XYZ file of C-alpha atoms in Angstrom:
303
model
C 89.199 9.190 55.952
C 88.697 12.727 54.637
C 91.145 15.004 56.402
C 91.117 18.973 56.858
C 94.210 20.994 58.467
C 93.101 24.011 60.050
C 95.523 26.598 60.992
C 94.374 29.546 63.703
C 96.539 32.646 63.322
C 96.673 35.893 65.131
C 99.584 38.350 63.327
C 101.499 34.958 62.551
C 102.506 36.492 59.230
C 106.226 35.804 59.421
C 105.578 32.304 60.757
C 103.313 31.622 57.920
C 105.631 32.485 55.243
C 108.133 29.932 56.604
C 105.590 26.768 57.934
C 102.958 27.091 55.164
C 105.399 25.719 53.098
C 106.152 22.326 55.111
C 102.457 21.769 55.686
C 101.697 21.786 51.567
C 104.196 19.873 51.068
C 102.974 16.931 53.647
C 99.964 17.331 52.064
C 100.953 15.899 48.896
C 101.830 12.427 50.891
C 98.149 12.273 52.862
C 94.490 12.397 52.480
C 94.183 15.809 53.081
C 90.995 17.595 51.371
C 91.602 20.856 52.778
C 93.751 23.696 54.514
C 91.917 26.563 56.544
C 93.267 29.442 57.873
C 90.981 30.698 60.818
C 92.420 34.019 61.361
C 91.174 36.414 64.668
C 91.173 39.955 63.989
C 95.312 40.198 62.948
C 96.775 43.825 62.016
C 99.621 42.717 60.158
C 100.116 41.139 56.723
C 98.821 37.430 57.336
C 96.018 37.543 54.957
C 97.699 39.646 52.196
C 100.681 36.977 52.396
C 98.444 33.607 52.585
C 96.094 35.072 49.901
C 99.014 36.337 47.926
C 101.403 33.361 48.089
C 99.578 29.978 49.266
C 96.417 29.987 47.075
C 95.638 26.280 48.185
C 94.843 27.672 51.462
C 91.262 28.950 52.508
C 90.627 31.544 54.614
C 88.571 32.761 57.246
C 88.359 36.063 57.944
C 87.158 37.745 61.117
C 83.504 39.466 61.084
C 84.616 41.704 63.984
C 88.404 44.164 64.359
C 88.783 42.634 67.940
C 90.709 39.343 68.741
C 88.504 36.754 70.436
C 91.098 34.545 71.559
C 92.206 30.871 70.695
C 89.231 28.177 71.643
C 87.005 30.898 69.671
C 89.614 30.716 66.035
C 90.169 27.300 66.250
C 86.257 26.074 66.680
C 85.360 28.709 64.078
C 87.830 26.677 61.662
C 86.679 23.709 62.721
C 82.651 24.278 61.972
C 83.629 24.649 58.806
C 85.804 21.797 58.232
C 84.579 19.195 55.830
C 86.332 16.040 57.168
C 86.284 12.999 59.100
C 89.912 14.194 61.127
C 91.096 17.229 62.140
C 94.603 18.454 62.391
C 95.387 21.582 64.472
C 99.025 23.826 63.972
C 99.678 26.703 65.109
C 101.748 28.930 63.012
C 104.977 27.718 64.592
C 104.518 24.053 63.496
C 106.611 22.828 60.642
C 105.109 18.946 60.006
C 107.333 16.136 58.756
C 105.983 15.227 55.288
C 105.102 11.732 56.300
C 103.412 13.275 59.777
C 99.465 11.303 59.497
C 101.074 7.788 57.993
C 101.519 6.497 61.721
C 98.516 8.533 63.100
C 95.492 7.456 61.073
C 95.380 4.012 61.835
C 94.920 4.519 65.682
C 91.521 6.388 64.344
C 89.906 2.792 63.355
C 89.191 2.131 66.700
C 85.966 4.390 67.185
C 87.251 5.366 70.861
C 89.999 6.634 69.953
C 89.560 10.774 70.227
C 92.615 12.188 69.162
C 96.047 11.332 68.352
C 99.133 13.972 69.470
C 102.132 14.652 67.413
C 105.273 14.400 68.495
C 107.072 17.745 69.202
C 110.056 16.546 71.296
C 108.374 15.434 74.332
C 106.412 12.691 75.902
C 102.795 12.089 76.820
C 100.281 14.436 78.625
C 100.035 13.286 82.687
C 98.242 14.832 85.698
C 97.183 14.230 89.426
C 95.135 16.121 91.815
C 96.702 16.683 95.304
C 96.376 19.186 98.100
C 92.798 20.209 96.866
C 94.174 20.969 92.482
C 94.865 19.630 89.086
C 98.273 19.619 88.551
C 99.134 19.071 84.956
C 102.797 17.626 83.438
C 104.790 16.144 80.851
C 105.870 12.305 81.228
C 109.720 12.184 82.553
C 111.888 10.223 80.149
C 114.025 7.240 80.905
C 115.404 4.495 79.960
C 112.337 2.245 79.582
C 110.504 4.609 77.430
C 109.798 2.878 74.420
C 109.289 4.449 71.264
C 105.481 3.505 71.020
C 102.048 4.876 71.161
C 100.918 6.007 74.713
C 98.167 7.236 76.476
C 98.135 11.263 77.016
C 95.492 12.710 79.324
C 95.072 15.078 76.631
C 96.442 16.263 72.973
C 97.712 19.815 72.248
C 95.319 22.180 69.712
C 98.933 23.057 68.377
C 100.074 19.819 66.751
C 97.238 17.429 67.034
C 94.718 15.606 65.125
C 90.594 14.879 66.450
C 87.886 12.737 65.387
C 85.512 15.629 64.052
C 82.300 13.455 65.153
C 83.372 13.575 68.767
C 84.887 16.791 68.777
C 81.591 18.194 67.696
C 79.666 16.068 70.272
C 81.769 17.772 73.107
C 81.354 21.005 71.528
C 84.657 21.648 70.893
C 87.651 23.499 72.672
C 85.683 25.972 75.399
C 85.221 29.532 74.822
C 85.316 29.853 78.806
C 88.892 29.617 78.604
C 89.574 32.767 76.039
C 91.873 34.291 75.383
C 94.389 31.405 75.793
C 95.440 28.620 78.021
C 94.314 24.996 79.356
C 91.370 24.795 76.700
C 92.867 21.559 74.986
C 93.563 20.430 78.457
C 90.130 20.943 79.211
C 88.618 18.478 75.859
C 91.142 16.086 76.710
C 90.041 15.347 80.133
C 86.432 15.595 79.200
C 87.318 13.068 76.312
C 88.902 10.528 79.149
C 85.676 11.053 81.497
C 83.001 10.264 78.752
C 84.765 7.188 77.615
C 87.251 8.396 74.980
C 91.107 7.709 74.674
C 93.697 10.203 73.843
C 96.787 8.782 72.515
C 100.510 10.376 71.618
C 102.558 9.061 68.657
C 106.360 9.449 69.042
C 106.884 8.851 64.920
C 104.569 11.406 63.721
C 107.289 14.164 63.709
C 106.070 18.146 64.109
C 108.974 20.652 64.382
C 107.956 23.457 66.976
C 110.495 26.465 66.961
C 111.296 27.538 70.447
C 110.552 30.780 69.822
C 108.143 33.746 71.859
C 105.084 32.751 70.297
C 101.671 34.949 70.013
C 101.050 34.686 73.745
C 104.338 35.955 75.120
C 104.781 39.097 72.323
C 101.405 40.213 72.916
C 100.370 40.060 76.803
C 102.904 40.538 80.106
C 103.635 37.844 82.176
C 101.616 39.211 84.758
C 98.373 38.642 82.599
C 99.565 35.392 81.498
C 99.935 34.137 84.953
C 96.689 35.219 85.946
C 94.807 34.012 82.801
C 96.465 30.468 83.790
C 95.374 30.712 87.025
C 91.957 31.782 86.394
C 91.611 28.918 83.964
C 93.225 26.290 86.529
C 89.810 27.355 88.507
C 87.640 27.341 85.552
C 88.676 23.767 84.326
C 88.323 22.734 88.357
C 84.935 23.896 89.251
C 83.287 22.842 85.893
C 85.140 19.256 85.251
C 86.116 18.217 88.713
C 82.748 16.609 90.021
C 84.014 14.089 92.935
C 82.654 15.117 95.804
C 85.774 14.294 97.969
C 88.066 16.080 95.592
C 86.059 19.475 95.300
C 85.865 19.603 99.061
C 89.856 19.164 99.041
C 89.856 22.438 96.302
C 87.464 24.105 98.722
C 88.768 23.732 101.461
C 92.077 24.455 99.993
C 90.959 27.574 98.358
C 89.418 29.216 101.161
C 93.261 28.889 102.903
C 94.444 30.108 99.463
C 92.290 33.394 99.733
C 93.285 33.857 103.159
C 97.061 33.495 102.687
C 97.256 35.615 100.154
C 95.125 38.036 99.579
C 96.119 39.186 96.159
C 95.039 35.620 95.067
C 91.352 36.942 95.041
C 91.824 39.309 92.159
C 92.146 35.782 90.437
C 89.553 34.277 92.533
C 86.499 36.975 91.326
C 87.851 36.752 87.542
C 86.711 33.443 87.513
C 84.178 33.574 89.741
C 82.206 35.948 86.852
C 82.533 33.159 85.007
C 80.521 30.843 87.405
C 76.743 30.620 85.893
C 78.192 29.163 82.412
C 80.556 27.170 84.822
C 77.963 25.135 86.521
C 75.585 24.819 83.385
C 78.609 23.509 81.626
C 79.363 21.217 84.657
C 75.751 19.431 85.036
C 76.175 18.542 81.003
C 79.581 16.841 81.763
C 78.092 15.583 84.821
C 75.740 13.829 82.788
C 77.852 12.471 80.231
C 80.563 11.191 82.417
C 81.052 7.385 81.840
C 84.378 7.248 84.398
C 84.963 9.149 87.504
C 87.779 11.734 88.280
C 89.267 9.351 90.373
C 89.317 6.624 87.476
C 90.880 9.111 85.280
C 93.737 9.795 87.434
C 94.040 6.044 88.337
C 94.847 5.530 85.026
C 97.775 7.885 84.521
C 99.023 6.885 87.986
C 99.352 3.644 86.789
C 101.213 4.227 83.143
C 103.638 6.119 84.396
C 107.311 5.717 82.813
């Protein structure tokens, strides 16, 4: 299998200078055809240092001086990756040289979507109670083995996807810019039209705990409210039980009335709702297994 990295970055020049290196150098022990750098609108020196210093490395310029946001980098690096897999880091990733040798076998069964890294946690989990999706990590303890596992979904910031299906589902989701729940969102649309996600504890990814681009460039305020708003994006487009979107309804409208600042939230994504519902009917249509099914599943895995 033909394998291209692809790298978004947004003024990640001082991460770049020290993770570039790591991910050459795991190149040298894969199948990897290609690196791309999918850069969104930065001001500082990210291109001068990755043009400058890491030659191997192609990259993407933006066409436009304003920052689109994170499902909008990453799908413009992958339309123009060449192969069969592709691996997503963010800037802050530092691979283990050896990082694909226990992933790409899970890849030759055709289901198989994409494959997470391991960062220092478990598996990707959810449930939906009192009327939302509430999203986790697996707990750890003493009977978690040091195996493959199902994950409800695999992180765009140390993860690798089957190119053919991530181009049938259209990629990560524009709706969800600038930032937040948009590999959520493939992962569960993966699990409903048939697909499994898996997450491989031996394919080691170092992730410095660090502020990343998020936290040094919006307030906490905005990030809070871009989660929320995205918690009702992912809801009202991929949630298509009946009995569970009456819960959210009905649960919303108490939400709204409860408190009232909660609306400002509300009416952000509600602008959002025409390209909701046209995105809804085509998952709608594509679903092989119900929300219900989906959850079932994790309910039953977990450690």
């Amino acid at each position: 299998m033909k394998i291209s990295i692809v790298i978004p970055n947004w003024n990640g020049a001082e991460k770049l200078q020290r993770n570039l290196p790591r991910v050459l150098k795991a190149t040298k022990f894969s199948q990897v055809e290609e690196i791309i750098m999918s850069d969104d609108a930065s001001t500082d020196d990210s291109l001068k240092i990755v043009k400058s210093q890491f030659k191997e490395v192609v990259v993407l310029e933006s066409k436009i001086e304003r920052n689109l946001g994170f499902s909008s980098n990453v799908d413009k690096g992958a339309r123009e990756a060449k192969g069969d897999l592709i691996v997503l880091f963010n800037t802050d990733a530092a691979p283990s040289k050896d990082f694909l040798k226990p992933i790409l076998s899970h890849f030759d069964d055709p289901k198989v979507f994409s494959v997470g890294c391991n960062t220092g946690g478990l598996w990707a989990t959810a449930t939906f109670h009192d009327g939302f999706f509430w999203h986790d990590q697996a707990r750890k303890t003493s009977t978690c083995e040091a195996k493959a596992h199902i994950t409800l979904w695999v992180s765009g910031g140390s993860g690798v996807f089957r190119k053919s299906l991530w181009d049938e589902m259209g990629g990560l989701d524009t709706l969800y810019d600038p930032f937040y729940l948009e590999d959520l969102d493939l992962g569960y649309r993966a699990w409903k039209r048939g697909y499994i996600n898996l997450w491989e504890p031996k394919s080691l990814v170092e992730h410095y705990k660090e502020p990343g681009v998020i936290e040094t460039n919006y307030s906490q305020k905005i990030v809070s409210q871009t989660a929320e708003r995205n918690l009702l994006i992912f809801t009202w487009k991929n949630i298509t039980s009946q009995k569970l979107i009456s819960d959210h309804q009905k649960t919303l409208v108490l939400r709204l009335l409860k408190h009232p600042g909660y609306s400002k939230i509300f009416l952000s994504a509600l602008k959002r709702l025409p390209q909701i519902l046209s995105k809804r009917k085509i998952e709608k249509a594509q679903a092989k297994l119900t929300d219900e099914e989906v959850f079932s599943i994790f309910n039953q895995t977990q450690v």
